[in-house]
Amino acid sequence: SQTIHQWPATLVQPVGSPLSLECTVEGTSNPNLYWYRQAAGRGLQLLFYSVGIGQISSEVPQNLSASRPQDRQFILSSKKLLLSDSGFYLCAWSIITENSPLHFGNGTRLTVT
Amino acid sequence: SQKIEQNSEALNIQEGKTATLTCNYTNYSPAYLQWYRQDPGRGPVFLLLIRENEKEKRKERLKVTFDTTLKQSLFHITASQPADSATYLCALCQQAGTALIFGKGTTLSVSS
């Protein structure tokens, strides 16, 4: 069966520090991969999605970036965090069929202080 | 731009009643719509998908309708239980080949 791992579960970082969140998927090949952010009162916001290694689509201009160095690995990064980057970061995967559902990880709660 | 509205931020009902949640969208005609459940501190979990040519979809106590004329989907939970308490999200694609976008969700509380 397929599983998705996200870490860390919680993170407290000072403003201006770098960020690296990692997500890996097991049990499937060539998945679509996604990063969403959920801020208080704002719902799920799509940040990045990837349909293959090295292929990243960015939805929102910001100081975050994403990379997909391996087929089942998706990394979210920032060089300098802002207070507004605080939130609940969720990684998800789906098969490549257009209407396939998303399978989410358990998320990372990031607090920028 | 595409907009998804889940009209109620919170819905409180008594155990045994039917909960009805609403999802409205504008400026697009999606081929399908999805519903998810999210518990506090966890990622959303997929519940149901309904296509534009399906008026209704059922799964156990869950029922989803899709009215493309009204641009609205209704999500029903019959014989609700306290364990159904969670936030429910609707989602659709802006256009073919793009990722899902989500509504803000409706938080359902079922009291015993």
Short mmCIF file of C-alpha atoms in Angstrom, two decimals:
data_model
loop_
_atom_site.label_atom_id
_atom_site.label_comp_id
_atom_site.label_asym_id
_atom_site.label_seq_id
_atom_site.Cartn_x
_atom_site.Cartn_y
_atom_site.Cartn_z
CA SER A 1 0.00 0.00 0.00
CA GLN A 2 1.02 3.59 -0.52
CA THR A 3 2.25 5.78 2.33
CA ILE A 4 3.36 9.39 2.57
CA HIS A 5 5.82 10.69 5.12
CA GLN A 6 6.31 14.30 6.12
CA TRP A 7 8.75 15.67 8.64
CA PRO A 8 9.19 17.30 11.00
CA ALA A 9 5.72 17.37 12.57
CA THR A 10 6.34 20.71 14.27
CA LEU A 11 8.95 23.39 13.79
CA VAL A 12 9.68 26.74 15.40
CA GLN A 13 12.05 28.96 13.45
CA PRO A 14 13.18 32.59 13.86
CA VAL A 15 12.51 35.17 11.17
CA GLY A 16 15.26 35.17 8.57
CA SER A 17 16.29 31.56 9.11
CA PRO A 18 16.23 28.95 6.32
CA LEU A 19 13.64 26.21 5.95
CA SER A 20 13.65 22.71 4.55
CA LEU A 21 10.60 20.44 4.75
CA GLU A 22 10.76 16.98 3.26
CA CYS A 23 8.08 14.67 1.93
CA THR A 24 8.49 11.15 0.60
CA VAL A 25 6.00 8.73 -0.89
CA GLU A 26 6.28 4.94 -0.84
CA GLY A 27 4.45 2.26 -2.76
CA THR A 28 3.78 4.13 -5.99
CA SER A 29 5.76 5.33 -8.99
CA ASN A 30 5.70 8.65 -10.83
CA PRO A 31 3.12 10.29 -8.58
CA ASN A 32 1.99 13.89 -8.88
CA LEU A 33 3.25 15.71 -5.79
CA TYR A 34 1.87 18.82 -4.11
CA TRP A 35 2.63 21.33 -1.36
CA TYR A 36 -0.28 23.16 0.27
CA ARG A 37 -0.29 25.62 3.15
CA GLN A 38 -3.15 26.11 5.58
CA ALA A 39 -3.05 29.36 7.56
CA ALA A 40 -5.56 30.18 10.26
CA GLY A 41 -8.86 31.25 8.71
CA ARG A 42 -7.55 31.06 5.16
CA GLY A 43 -8.14 27.53 3.97
CA LEU A 44 -5.82 25.32 1.95
CA GLN A 45 -3.59 27.28 -0.43
CA LEU A 46 -1.79 25.47 -3.24
CA LEU A 47 1.91 26.40 -3.26
CA PHE A 48 3.60 24.02 -5.71
CA TYR A 49 2.87 20.90 -7.68
CA SER A 50 5.03 18.55 -9.68
CA VAL A 51 4.23 16.04 -12.40
CA GLY A 52 7.77 14.63 -12.60
CA ILE A 53 11.38 14.92 -11.51
CA GLY A 54 12.60 18.48 -11.93
CA GLN A 55 9.14 19.70 -13.07
CA ILE A 56 7.71 22.23 -10.62
CA SER A 57 4.75 24.55 -11.07
CA SER A 58 4.47 27.49 -8.69
CA GLU A 59 1.06 28.86 -7.89
CA VAL A 60 1.80 31.76 -5.59
CA PRO A 61 4.71 34.24 -5.77
CA GLN A 62 6.54 34.10 -2.45
CA ASN A 63 9.88 33.45 -0.83
CA LEU A 64 9.37 29.69 -0.92
CA SER A 65 10.72 27.22 -3.46
CA ALA A 66 10.23 23.52 -4.15
CA SER A 67 12.39 20.81 -5.61
CA ARG A 68 11.86 17.21 -6.68
CA PRO A 69 15.28 15.56 -6.72
CA GLN A 70 13.87 12.03 -6.90
CA ASP A 71 10.64 10.54 -8.21
CA ARG A 72 9.04 10.19 -4.78
CA GLN A 73 10.71 13.02 -2.89
CA PHE A 74 9.42 16.58 -2.68
CA ILE A 75 11.19 19.32 -0.73
CA LEU A 76 9.92 22.74 0.28
CA SER A 77 12.55 25.36 1.05
CA SER A 78 13.09 28.95 1.97
CA LYS A 79 16.30 30.95 2.29
CA LYS A 80 14.83 33.47 4.74
CA LEU A 81 11.57 32.90 6.57
CA LEU A 82 9.01 35.64 7.14
CA LEU A 83 6.44 35.84 9.93
CA SER A 84 3.77 35.33 7.28
CA ASP A 85 5.23 31.91 6.44
CA SER A 86 3.76 30.48 9.64
CA GLY A 87 1.14 27.84 8.99
CA PHE A 88 0.34 24.19 8.51
CA TYR A 89 2.23 22.74 5.54
CA LEU A 90 0.77 19.71 3.85
CA CYS A 91 2.33 17.46 1.26
CA ALA A 92 0.10 15.31 -0.93
CA TRP A 93 0.36 12.86 -3.80
CA SER A 94 -1.97 11.55 -6.49
CA ILE A 95 -1.76 9.26 -9.46
CA ILE A 96 -1.46 11.02 -12.79
CA THR A 97 -5.11 10.62 -13.82
CA GLU A 98 -6.72 14.05 -13.81
CA ASN A 99 -9.61 13.35 -11.44
CA SER A 100 -7.72 11.18 -8.97
CA PRO A 101 -8.03 12.13 -5.28
CA LEU A 102 -5.20 13.58 -3.24
CA HIS A 103 -3.57 11.66 -0.40
CA PHE A 104 -2.19 13.96 2.26
CA GLY A 105 0.55 13.57 4.81
CA ASN A 106 0.04 14.56 8.42
CA GLY A 107 1.55 17.98 7.90
CA THR A 108 4.19 20.21 9.49
CA ARG A 109 3.13 22.95 11.87
CA LEU A 110 5.58 25.82 11.27
CA THR A 111 5.75 28.78 13.62
CA VAL A 112 8.01 31.66 12.64
CA THR A 113 8.91 33.84 15.62
CA SER B 1 -10.62 34.00 -11.10
CA GLN B 2 -12.10 30.77 -9.82
CA LYS B 3 -13.79 31.12 -6.47
CA ILE B 4 -15.04 28.37 -4.16
CA GLU B 5 -17.30 29.27 -1.28
CA GLN B 6 -18.43 27.03 1.52
CA ASN B 7 -21.16 29.17 2.93
CA SER B 8 -21.03 28.18 6.57
CA GLU B 9 -17.83 28.27 8.56
CA ALA B 10 -19.50 26.26 11.30
CA LEU B 11 -22.53 24.02 11.55
CA ASN B 12 -23.89 22.60 14.81
CA ILE B 13 -26.45 19.78 14.76
CA GLN B 14 -27.81 17.13 17.09
CA GLU B 15 -26.92 13.47 16.82
CA GLY B 16 -29.23 11.58 14.50
CA LYS B 17 -30.07 14.58 12.32
CA THR B 18 -28.94 15.11 8.73
CA ALA B 19 -26.12 17.58 8.18
CA THR B 20 -26.13 19.48 4.88
CA LEU B 21 -23.04 21.40 3.78
CA THR B 22 -22.93 23.69 0.76
CA CYS B 23 -20.20 24.38 -1.77
CA ASN B 24 -20.66 27.07 -4.43
CA TYR B 25 -18.24 27.99 -7.18
CA THR B 26 -18.00 30.75 -9.78
CA ASN B 27 -16.29 31.48 -13.07
CA TYR B 28 -15.65 27.90 -14.04
CA SER B 29 -17.36 24.70 -15.12
CA PRO B 30 -15.45 21.86 -13.45
CA ALA B 31 -15.69 18.35 -14.80
CA TYR B 32 -15.78 16.96 -11.27
CA LEU B 33 -15.78 17.99 -7.64
CA GLN B 34 -14.30 16.29 -4.58
CA TRP B 35 -15.10 16.32 -0.87
CA TYR B 36 -12.59 15.78 1.96
CA ARG B 37 -12.73 15.45 5.71
CA GLN B 38 -10.09 17.06 7.94
CA ASP B 39 -9.60 16.39 11.64
CA PRO B 40 -7.69 18.90 13.82
CA GLY B 41 -3.94 18.72 13.27
CA ARG B 42 -4.23 16.17 10.46
CA GLY B 43 -4.20 16.23 6.68
CA PRO B 44 -7.48 16.05 4.74
CA VAL B 45 -8.84 12.63 3.83
CA PHE B 46 -10.67 12.01 0.55
CA LEU B 47 -14.35 11.08 0.87
CA LEU B 48 -16.18 11.32 -2.44
CA LEU B 49 -15.80 12.44 -6.04
CA ILE B 50 -18.72 13.40 -8.25
CA ARG B 51 -18.56 14.07 -11.99
CA GLU B 52 -20.50 16.72 -13.88
CA ASN B 53 -22.74 14.10 -15.50
CA GLU B 54 -23.62 12.57 -12.12
CA LYS B 55 -26.41 14.26 -10.24
CA GLU B 56 -25.89 12.28 -7.05
CA LYS B 57 -23.31 9.99 -5.43
CA ARG B 58 -23.69 7.93 -2.26
CA LYS B 59 -21.31 6.18 0.11
CA GLU B 60 -22.77 4.69 3.25
CA ARG B 61 -24.29 7.63 5.19
CA LEU B 62 -22.79 10.21 2.84
CA LYS B 63 -24.51 11.73 -0.18
CA VAL B 64 -23.18 14.34 -2.59
CA THR B 65 -25.14 16.20 -5.26
CA PHE B 66 -23.77 18.28 -8.10
CA ASP B 67 -25.89 20.93 -9.85
CA THR B 68 -23.89 22.43 -12.70
CA THR B 69 -26.67 24.93 -13.47
CA LEU B 70 -26.63 26.35 -9.95
CA LYS B 71 -22.84 25.82 -9.73
CA GLN B 72 -23.36 24.12 -6.42
CA SER B 73 -22.61 20.88 -4.62
CA LEU B 74 -24.40 19.71 -1.49
CA PHE B 75 -22.83 17.25 0.96
CA HIS B 76 -25.18 15.35 3.26
CA ILE B 77 -24.42 13.18 6.27
CA THR B 78 -27.48 11.24 7.39
CA ALA B 79 -27.98 9.89 10.93
CA SER B 80 -25.07 12.04 12.07
CA GLN B 81 -22.87 10.91 14.96
CA PRO B 82 -20.45 12.79 17.24
CA ALA B 83 -17.63 10.99 15.39
CA ASP B 84 -18.66 12.90 12.24
CA SER B 85 -17.48 16.13 13.88
CA ALA B 86 -14.71 17.53 11.66
CA THR B 87 -14.04 20.11 8.98
CA TYR B 88 -15.32 19.23 5.51
CA LEU B 89 -13.68 20.67 2.41
CA CYS B 90 -14.81 20.78 -1.19
CA ALA B 91 -12.29 20.98 -4.01
CA LEU B 92 -12.14 21.26 -7.80
CA CYS B 93 -9.69 21.93 -10.62
CA GLN B 94 -9.59 25.36 -12.24
CA GLN B 95 -8.79 23.75 -15.57
CA ALA B 96 -7.62 20.45 -16.96
CA GLY B 97 -4.08 19.58 -15.99
CA THR B 98 -3.93 21.82 -12.95
CA ALA B 99 -4.02 20.98 -9.26
CA LEU B 100 -7.04 21.00 -6.98
CA ILE B 101 -8.07 24.18 -5.23
CA PHE B 102 -10.04 24.00 -2.00
CA GLY B 103 -12.77 25.89 -0.25
CA LYS B 104 -12.13 27.12 3.29
CA GLY B 105 -14.22 24.32 4.73
CA THR B 106 -17.19 23.97 7.05
CA THR B 107 -16.60 22.79 10.60
CA LEU B 108 -19.34 20.39 11.64
CA SER B 109 -20.07 19.73 15.31
CA VAL B 110 -22.47 16.91 16.19
CA SER B 111 -23.66 16.92 19.79
CA SER B 112 -25.05 13.89 21.57
#
